[in-house]
């Protein structure tokens, strides 16, 4: 019960019967709208409630009167803050200052909570950064792709592998003098051999087991070949294990039996030929299928070649006897590719 301030002598009302308190008198006076300075009316109501003893006479508000709004605000500001709990103290940042304690306990003064943001509006420096919301920062870029062929000579190596040699260069003067020396009539002028890409290229991409790890390398190489040879003279077909079954430029359900391209086309095969599969190696049936494929291409006037993601010492003998093979590796040079692909 809040103690009121009186100008005259202090008088109190003792509690009445069980269950009747001075607070009941204050509640009754408020409900009836009785003036607190009317001592006679207050005394009568107290007697009716069974309270004993004198009551304050006319004057300032009795001690059971509710305080005014300014007095309540002043009392709230002057009241000490509640004690700080241990778990609340542990959650405070390192740079937060603990207020002086006003509550004494068995273990000494207890820290009290204070607002972290005062009138200055400064923000606390937290020990750990807040988690960034989704979409705040830039999207993570895809890691750069590195070609399996040497970057500085990749274009020259691909041009060598994809082109074919034709006798359409400068006049071969040495052969011309030899023909003159024999006295035989010339049917045509002998010319030096040069490489050309005008016959176009067909790329057969193996999607079978053992080549899954090179899927992105195959995609990047196909894009590079399209730029070098030209979009209109490049034909890309996909197969699994062997093109003798079915091939196609799109989804597997659209594949059809393989037909060789026009005569003179360079056919480049991107495959591991089963050498990347676990076990003792590719089955003999696979080499029989590739033998039929290469025979079909040569009858059509096409020239097959292969890029294999293996070192040269791991090339199987049946493969090198079927077609020219170039290692799809950083150790490959343009000179090596030119010596292996006529």
Tab-separated table of C-alpha atoms in Angstrom, residues 38-206:
chain	number	residue	atom	x	y	z
A	38	UNK	CA	-15.434	14.728	3.633
A	39	UNK	CA	-14.281	13.126	6.859
A	40	UNK	CA	-17.730	12.454	8.274
A	41	UNK	CA	-18.882	10.547	5.193
A	42	UNK	CA	-15.633	8.596	5.071
A	43	UNK	CA	-15.992	7.685	8.778
A	44	UNK	CA	-19.549	6.447	8.281
A	45	UNK	CA	-18.592	4.271	5.329
A	46	UNK	CA	-15.654	2.869	7.334
A	47	UNK	CA	-17.991	1.953	10.217
A	48	UNK	CA	-20.368	0.263	7.813
A	49	UNK	CA	-17.451	-1.826	6.493
A	50	UNK	CA	-16.498	-2.820	10.053
A	51	UNK	CA	-13.241	-0.823	10.149
A	52	UNK	CA	-12.076	0.566	13.496
A	53	UNK	CA	-10.021	3.601	14.442
A	54	UNK	CA	-9.992	7.245	13.358
A	55	UNK	CA	-9.653	8.375	9.769
A	56	UNK	CA	-7.762	11.390	8.431
A	57	UNK	CA	-9.716	14.562	8.531
A	58	UNK	CA	-10.052	17.147	5.799
A	59	UNK	CA	-6.733	17.956	4.118
A	60	UNK	CA	-4.495	16.428	1.583
A	61	UNK	CA	-5.219	13.039	0.126
A	62	UNK	CA	-5.079	10.141	2.644
A	63	UNK	CA	-2.365	7.579	2.366
A	64	UNK	CA	-4.618	5.058	0.576
A	65	UNK	CA	-5.525	7.537	-2.189
A	66	UNK	CA	-4.295	6.682	-5.668
A	67	UNK	CA	-1.377	8.910	-6.706
A	68	UNK	CA	-1.773	11.478	-9.423
A	69	UNK	CA	-0.270	10.985	-12.898
A	70	UNK	CA	2.830	13.210	-12.328
A	71	UNK	CA	3.559	11.536	-9.013
A	72	UNK	CA	3.213	8.039	-10.576
A	73	UNK	CA	5.588	8.969	-13.394
A	74	UNK	CA	8.126	10.389	-10.944
A	75	UNK	CA	7.910	7.254	-8.797
A	76	UNK	CA	8.355	4.992	-11.876
A	77	UNK	CA	11.495	6.849	-12.957
A	78	UNK	CA	13.026	6.850	-9.485
A	79	UNK	CA	12.292	3.160	-8.895
A	80	UNK	CA	15.384	0.915	-9.271
A	81	UNK	CA	15.401	-1.395	-12.310
A	82	UNK	CA	14.838	-5.105	-11.727
A	83	UNK	CA	17.913	-7.315	-11.232
A	84	UNK	CA	19.595	-8.841	-14.322
A	85	UNK	CA	19.289	-12.606	-14.664
A	86	UNK	CA	22.378	-14.720	-15.359
A	87	UNK	CA	21.165	-15.847	-18.811
A	88	UNK	CA	20.425	-12.224	-19.795
A	89	UNK	CA	23.897	-11.118	-18.706
A	90	UNK	CA	25.492	-13.837	-20.887
A	91	UNK	CA	23.577	-12.582	-23.960
A	92	UNK	CA	24.997	-9.059	-23.700
A	93	UNK	CA	27.716	-8.149	-26.299
A	94	UNK	CA	31.287	-7.641	-25.174
A	95	UNK	CA	31.178	-3.858	-25.519
A	96	UNK	CA	27.961	-3.447	-23.507
A	97	UNK	CA	28.501	-1.776	-20.148
A	98	UNK	CA	26.766	-3.317	-17.175
A	99	UNK	CA	24.938	-0.760	-15.009
A	100	UNK	CA	25.764	-0.446	-11.340
A	101	UNK	CA	23.790	-2.806	-9.181
A	102	UNK	CA	21.170	-1.515	-6.772
A	103	UNK	CA	20.131	-4.888	-5.437
A	104	UNK	CA	22.268	-6.619	-2.837
A	105	UNK	CA	22.194	-10.410	-2.646
A	106	UNK	CA	24.045	-13.224	-1.001
A	107	UNK	CA	26.682	-13.237	-3.742
A	108	UNK	CA	27.059	-9.458	-3.885
A	109	UNK	CA	25.526	-6.830	-6.186
A	110	UNK	CA	23.548	-8.120	-9.173
A	111	UNK	CA	23.938	-6.491	-12.644
A	112	UNK	CA	20.881	-4.771	-14.044
A	113	UNK	CA	19.606	-4.492	-17.615
A	114	UNK	CA	19.912	-1.203	-19.442
A	115	UNK	CA	18.680	-0.329	-22.956
A	116	UNK	CA	21.356	-0.941	-25.633
A	117	UNK	CA	20.023	1.869	-27.829
A	118	UNK	CA	19.769	5.118	-25.903
A	119	UNK	CA	18.869	8.599	-26.944
A	120	UNK	CA	21.914	8.737	-29.226
A	121	UNK	CA	20.535	5.870	-31.348
A	122	UNK	CA	23.904	4.094	-31.674
A	123	UNK	CA	23.728	0.462	-32.755
A	124	UNK	CA	25.581	-2.235	-30.799
A	125	UNK	CA	28.639	-3.879	-32.314
A	126	UNK	CA	27.779	-7.576	-32.270
A	127	UNK	CA	30.453	-10.203	-31.947
A	128	UNK	CA	29.287	-12.164	-35.028
A	129	UNK	CA	27.918	-10.709	-38.310
A	130	UNK	CA	24.266	-11.191	-39.108
A	131	UNK	CA	23.327	-13.741	-41.768
A	132	UNK	CA	22.803	-12.166	-45.188
A	133	UNK	CA	19.313	-12.471	-46.585
A	134	UNK	CA	18.771	-14.480	-49.744
A	135	UNK	CA	19.195	-12.381	-52.849
A	136	UNK	CA	21.158	-9.566	-51.161
A	137	UNK	CA	24.548	-10.404	-52.680
A	138	UNK	CA	25.492	-11.206	-56.281
A	139	UNK	CA	24.870	-14.709	-57.551
A	140	UNK	CA	27.833	-17.020	-57.314
A	141	UNK	CA	29.484	-17.350	-60.702
A	142	UNK	CA	30.045	-20.766	-62.221
A	143	UNK	CA	33.674	-21.839	-61.944
A	144	UNK	CA	35.734	-21.340	-65.092
A	145	UNK	CA	36.173	-24.367	-67.321
A	146	UNK	CA	39.665	-25.446	-68.301
A	147	UNK	CA	40.113	-27.297	-71.565
A	148	UNK	CA	41.761	-30.706	-71.593
A	149	UNK	CA	43.944	-29.555	-74.485
A	150	UNK	CA	46.669	-26.932	-73.956
A	151	UNK	CA	44.904	-23.526	-74.010
A	152	UNK	CA	47.620	-21.802	-76.073
A	153	UNK	CA	47.538	-24.410	-78.860
A	154	UNK	CA	43.980	-25.740	-78.616
A	155	UNK	CA	42.761	-23.979	-81.760
A	156	UNK	CA	45.753	-25.094	-83.849
A	157	UNK	CA	45.466	-28.670	-82.604
A	158	UNK	CA	41.752	-28.859	-83.395
A	159	UNK	CA	42.292	-27.400	-86.858
A	160	UNK	CA	44.895	-30.091	-87.497
A	161	UNK	CA	42.660	-32.914	-86.283
A	162	UNK	CA	39.524	-31.703	-88.088
A	163	UNK	CA	41.082	-30.817	-91.441
A	164	UNK	CA	42.169	-33.105	-94.237
A	165	UNK	CA	45.217	-32.821	-96.516
A	166	UNK	CA	44.688	-31.987	-100.202
A	167	UNK	CA	47.264	-31.242	-102.979
A	168	UNK	CA	46.083	-27.678	-103.538
A	169	UNK	CA	49.004	-25.594	-102.286
A	170	UNK	CA	51.831	-23.885	-104.171
A	171	UNK	CA	53.407	-25.589	-107.194
A	172	UNK	CA	55.870	-28.274	-106.151
A	173	UNK	CA	58.940	-27.211	-108.110
A	174	UNK	CA	61.003	-30.221	-107.108
A	175	UNK	CA	58.500	-32.679	-108.505
A	176	UNK	CA	58.016	-30.483	-111.534
A	177	UNK	CA	61.764	-30.620	-112.349
A	178	UNK	CA	61.764	-34.386	-111.873
A	179	UNK	CA	58.916	-34.721	-114.362
A	180	UNK	CA	60.762	-32.538	-116.848
A	181	UNK	CA	63.870	-34.683	-116.438
A	182	UNK	CA	61.999	-37.861	-117.332
A	183	UNK	CA	60.664	-36.366	-120.550
A	184	UNK	CA	57.147	-37.493	-119.838
A	185	UNK	CA	54.272	-35.147	-120.644
A	186	UNK	CA	52.621	-33.434	-117.666
A	187	UNK	CA	49.017	-34.375	-116.979
A	188	UNK	CA	48.642	-31.703	-114.223
A	189	UNK	CA	50.859	-29.426	-112.209
A	190	UNK	CA	52.186	-30.991	-108.999
A	191	UNK	CA	51.257	-28.943	-105.932
A	192	UNK	CA	52.239	-28.966	-102.292
A	193	UNK	CA	49.789	-30.516	-99.776
A	194	UNK	CA	47.753	-28.180	-97.581
A	195	UNK	CA	45.069	-28.720	-94.938
A	196	UNK	CA	41.515	-27.529	-95.437
A	197	UNK	CA	38.264	-27.481	-93.462
A	198	UNK	CA	35.959	-26.958	-96.422
A	199	UNK	CA	34.751	-30.574	-96.448
A	200	UNK	CA	33.062	-30.117	-93.091
A	201	UNK	CA	33.130	-32.161	-89.906
A	202	UNK	CA	30.907	-34.687	-88.198
A	203	UNK	CA	31.405	-35.066	-84.425
A	204	UNK	CA	30.286	-38.317	-82.775
A	205	UNK	CA	29.932	-37.779	-79.006
A	206	UNK	CA	29.889	-40.843	-76.745
